[in-house]
Amino acid sequence: YYHADLIALPVHDESGTEIGTLTNVLNYGSADLFDISLNAGGSVVIPFTEYYVAKVEIGKAVTVKPTIQ
């Protein structure tokens, strides 16, 4: 994926509830990191791996697993 295609996508949990917005994609060498601004306040940074990210739909949303909640 191109980082620009991911930034500003809504982030949903696996039940479809929007929990935030992807605000940045960071890379420090080992894996891309998603910086997510949470609707409940604050933010979280998660690795872009199968353990945390269930699905990415360009132009639609990023779906994350419950491990971040």
Short mmCIF file of N, CA and C in Angstrom, two decimals:
data_model
loop_
_atom_site.label_atom_id
_atom_site.label_comp_id
_atom_site.label_asym_id
_atom_site.label_seq_id
_atom_site.Cartn_x
_atom_site.Cartn_y
_atom_site.Cartn_z
N TYR A 1 0.83 -1.19 0.00
CA TYR A 1 0.00 0.00 0.00
C TYR A 1 0.87 1.24 0.00
N TYR A 2 0.38 2.31 -0.63
CA TYR A 2 1.03 3.61 -0.52
C TYR A 2 0.51 4.28 0.75
N HIS A 3 1.41 4.88 1.51
CA HIS A 3 1.01 5.52 2.77
C HIS A 3 -0.09 6.55 2.54
N ALA A 4 0.01 7.32 1.47
CA ALA A 4 -0.98 8.36 1.18
C ALA A 4 -2.39 7.78 0.98
N ASP A 5 -2.48 6.52 0.53
CA ASP A 5 -3.78 5.89 0.34
C ASP A 5 -4.42 5.47 1.66
N LEU A 6 -3.61 5.35 2.70
CA LEU A 6 -4.10 4.88 4.00
C LEU A 6 -4.44 6.01 4.96
N ILE A 7 -3.68 7.10 4.89
CA ILE A 7 -3.87 8.21 5.83
C ILE A 7 -5.25 8.82 5.64
N ALA A 8 -5.93 9.05 6.74
CA ALA A 8 -7.28 9.63 6.84
C ALA A 8 -8.40 8.60 6.68
N LEU A 9 -8.05 7.31 6.51
CA LEU A 9 -9.09 6.29 6.46
C LEU A 9 -9.70 6.12 7.85
N PRO A 10 -11.02 5.89 7.93
CA PRO A 10 -11.61 5.54 9.22
C PRO A 10 -11.10 4.17 9.67
N VAL A 11 -11.02 3.99 10.97
CA VAL A 11 -10.58 2.72 11.56
C VAL A 11 -11.77 2.11 12.29
N HIS A 12 -12.09 0.87 11.93
CA HIS A 12 -13.22 0.15 12.54
C HIS A 12 -12.71 -1.04 13.33
N ASP A 13 -13.51 -1.45 14.33
CA ASP A 13 -13.22 -2.73 14.96
C ASP A 13 -13.91 -3.81 14.12
N GLU A 14 -13.76 -5.05 14.49
CA GLU A 14 -14.30 -6.14 13.66
C GLU A 14 -15.82 -6.20 13.65
N SER A 15 -16.48 -5.50 14.57
CA SER A 15 -17.94 -5.45 14.55
C SER A 15 -18.45 -4.34 13.64
N GLY A 16 -17.53 -3.52 13.09
CA GLY A 16 -17.91 -2.44 12.18
C GLY A 16 -18.04 -1.09 12.83
N THR A 17 -17.82 -1.00 14.13
CA THR A 17 -17.90 0.27 14.84
C THR A 17 -16.66 1.11 14.56
N GLU A 18 -16.87 2.36 14.17
CA GLU A 18 -15.73 3.24 13.92
C GLU A 18 -15.11 3.64 15.25
N ILE A 19 -13.80 3.38 15.39
CA ILE A 19 -13.13 3.70 16.65
C ILE A 19 -12.12 4.83 16.50
N GLY A 20 -11.85 5.25 15.26
CA GLY A 20 -10.89 6.33 15.09
C GLY A 20 -10.55 6.57 13.64
N THR A 21 -9.43 7.29 13.45
CA THR A 21 -8.95 7.65 12.11
C THR A 21 -7.45 7.38 12.03
N LEU A 22 -7.03 6.82 10.92
CA LEU A 22 -5.60 6.60 10.69
C LEU A 22 -4.96 7.94 10.34
N THR A 23 -4.08 8.43 11.20
CA THR A 23 -3.52 9.77 11.01
C THR A 23 -2.13 9.77 10.41
N ASN A 24 -1.41 8.65 10.52
CA ASN A 24 -0.06 8.61 9.98
C ASN A 24 0.40 7.16 9.84
N VAL A 25 1.30 6.93 8.91
CA VAL A 25 1.95 5.64 8.77
C VAL A 25 3.44 5.89 8.97
N LEU A 26 4.01 5.25 9.97
CA LEU A 26 5.42 5.45 10.33
C LEU A 26 6.21 4.21 9.95
N ASN A 27 7.49 4.39 9.65
CA ASN A 27 8.33 3.24 9.36
C ASN A 27 9.71 3.50 9.94
N TYR A 28 10.10 2.62 10.86
CA TYR A 28 11.41 2.73 11.49
C TYR A 28 12.28 1.52 11.16
N GLY A 29 11.97 0.84 10.06
CA GLY A 29 12.83 -0.24 9.61
C GLY A 29 12.24 -1.63 9.65
N SER A 30 11.58 -2.01 10.73
CA SER A 30 11.13 -3.40 10.82
C SER A 30 9.73 -3.60 10.24
N ALA A 31 8.83 -2.69 10.50
CA ALA A 31 7.46 -2.82 9.99
C ALA A 31 6.81 -1.45 10.02
N ASP A 32 5.83 -1.26 9.14
CA ASP A 32 5.06 -0.02 9.20
C ASP A 32 4.26 0.01 10.48
N LEU A 33 4.07 1.21 11.00
CA LEU A 33 3.26 1.43 12.20
C LEU A 33 2.10 2.34 11.84
N PHE A 34 0.91 2.01 12.32
CA PHE A 34 -0.26 2.85 12.11
C PHE A 34 -0.46 3.72 13.34
N ASP A 35 -0.53 5.02 13.15
CA ASP A 35 -0.84 5.98 14.21
C ASP A 35 -2.33 6.29 14.08
N ILE A 36 -3.09 5.88 15.08
CA ILE A 36 -4.55 5.99 15.03
C ILE A 36 -5.03 6.97 16.09
N SER A 37 -5.77 7.99 15.66
CA SER A 37 -6.41 8.93 16.57
C SER A 37 -7.75 8.32 16.96
N LEU A 38 -7.94 8.05 18.24
CA LEU A 38 -9.14 7.36 18.71
C LEU A 38 -10.29 8.34 18.94
N ASN A 39 -11.50 7.94 18.58
CA ASN A 39 -12.68 8.77 18.81
C ASN A 39 -12.91 9.04 20.29
N ALA A 40 -12.51 8.12 21.14
CA ALA A 40 -12.69 8.26 22.59
C ALA A 40 -11.65 9.20 23.20
N GLY A 41 -10.72 9.68 22.39
CA GLY A 41 -9.66 10.55 22.88
C GLY A 41 -8.33 9.83 22.90
N GLY A 42 -7.28 10.56 22.65
CA GLY A 42 -5.95 9.98 22.64
C GLY A 42 -5.63 9.32 21.32
N SER A 43 -4.54 8.60 21.32
CA SER A 43 -4.13 7.89 20.11
C SER A 43 -3.39 6.62 20.49
N VAL A 44 -3.21 5.77 19.50
CA VAL A 44 -2.49 4.51 19.70
C VAL A 44 -1.67 4.24 18.44
N VAL A 45 -0.51 3.66 18.63
CA VAL A 45 0.34 3.26 17.50
C VAL A 45 0.42 1.74 17.52
N ILE A 46 0.07 1.12 16.39
CA ILE A 46 0.10 -0.33 16.29
C ILE A 46 0.92 -0.75 15.08
N PRO A 47 1.56 -1.91 15.15
CA PRO A 47 2.26 -2.42 13.97
C PRO A 47 1.25 -2.87 12.90
N PHE A 48 1.61 -2.67 11.65
CA PHE A 48 0.78 -3.13 10.55
C PHE A 48 1.11 -4.61 10.31
N THR A 49 0.54 -5.47 11.17
CA THR A 49 0.72 -6.91 11.09
C THR A 49 -0.63 -7.60 11.20
N GLU A 50 -0.68 -8.87 10.85
CA GLU A 50 -1.93 -9.63 10.93
C GLU A 50 -2.46 -9.74 12.35
N TYR A 51 -1.58 -9.61 13.34
CA TYR A 51 -2.01 -9.72 14.74
C TYR A 51 -2.92 -8.56 15.13
N TYR A 52 -2.68 -7.39 14.56
CA TYR A 52 -3.45 -6.19 14.91
C TYR A 52 -4.43 -5.74 13.84
N VAL A 53 -4.09 -5.94 12.58
CA VAL A 53 -4.90 -5.43 11.47
C VAL A 53 -5.59 -6.58 10.76
N ALA A 54 -6.93 -6.54 10.76
CA ALA A 54 -7.71 -7.61 10.14
C ALA A 54 -7.85 -7.40 8.63
N LYS A 55 -8.05 -6.13 8.22
CA LYS A 55 -8.33 -5.89 6.81
C LYS A 55 -8.07 -4.43 6.48
N VAL A 56 -7.59 -4.18 5.26
CA VAL A 56 -7.42 -2.82 4.74
C VAL A 56 -8.20 -2.74 3.43
N GLU A 57 -9.11 -1.79 3.36
CA GLU A 57 -9.87 -1.55 2.14
C GLU A 57 -9.58 -0.13 1.68
N ILE A 58 -8.77 0.00 0.63
CA ILE A 58 -8.39 1.32 0.13
C ILE A 58 -9.64 2.10 -0.24
N GLY A 59 -9.70 3.34 0.23
CA GLY A 59 -10.85 4.19 -0.06
C GLY A 59 -12.04 3.95 0.86
N LYS A 60 -11.95 2.95 1.74
CA LYS A 60 -13.07 2.64 2.63
C LYS A 60 -12.68 2.72 4.09
N ALA A 61 -11.91 1.73 4.58
CA ALA A 61 -11.59 1.68 6.01
C ALA A 61 -10.50 0.67 6.29
N VAL A 62 -9.94 0.80 7.50
CA VAL A 62 -9.02 -0.17 8.07
C VAL A 62 -9.77 -0.87 9.20
N THR A 63 -9.73 -2.18 9.23
CA THR A 63 -10.38 -2.93 10.30
C THR A 63 -9.29 -3.52 11.19
N VAL A 64 -9.40 -3.25 12.50
CA VAL A 64 -8.40 -3.74 13.45
C VAL A 64 -9.03 -4.79 14.36
N LYS A 65 -8.18 -5.63 14.89
CA LYS A 65 -8.61 -6.68 15.81
C LYS A 65 -8.75 -6.11 17.22
N PRO A 66 -9.47 -6.77 18.10
CA PRO A 66 -9.74 -6.25 19.45
C PRO A 66 -8.50 -6.11 20.32
N THR A 67 -7.35 -6.55 19.84
CA THR A 67 -6.13 -6.48 20.66
C THR A 67 -5.74 -5.04 20.99
N ILE A 68 -6.25 -4.03 20.27
CA ILE A 68 -5.86 -2.66 20.57
C ILE A 68 -6.81 -1.96 21.54
N GLN A 69 -7.92 -2.59 21.88
CA GLN A 69 -8.91 -1.89 22.70
C GLN A 69 -8.73 -2.15 24.16
#
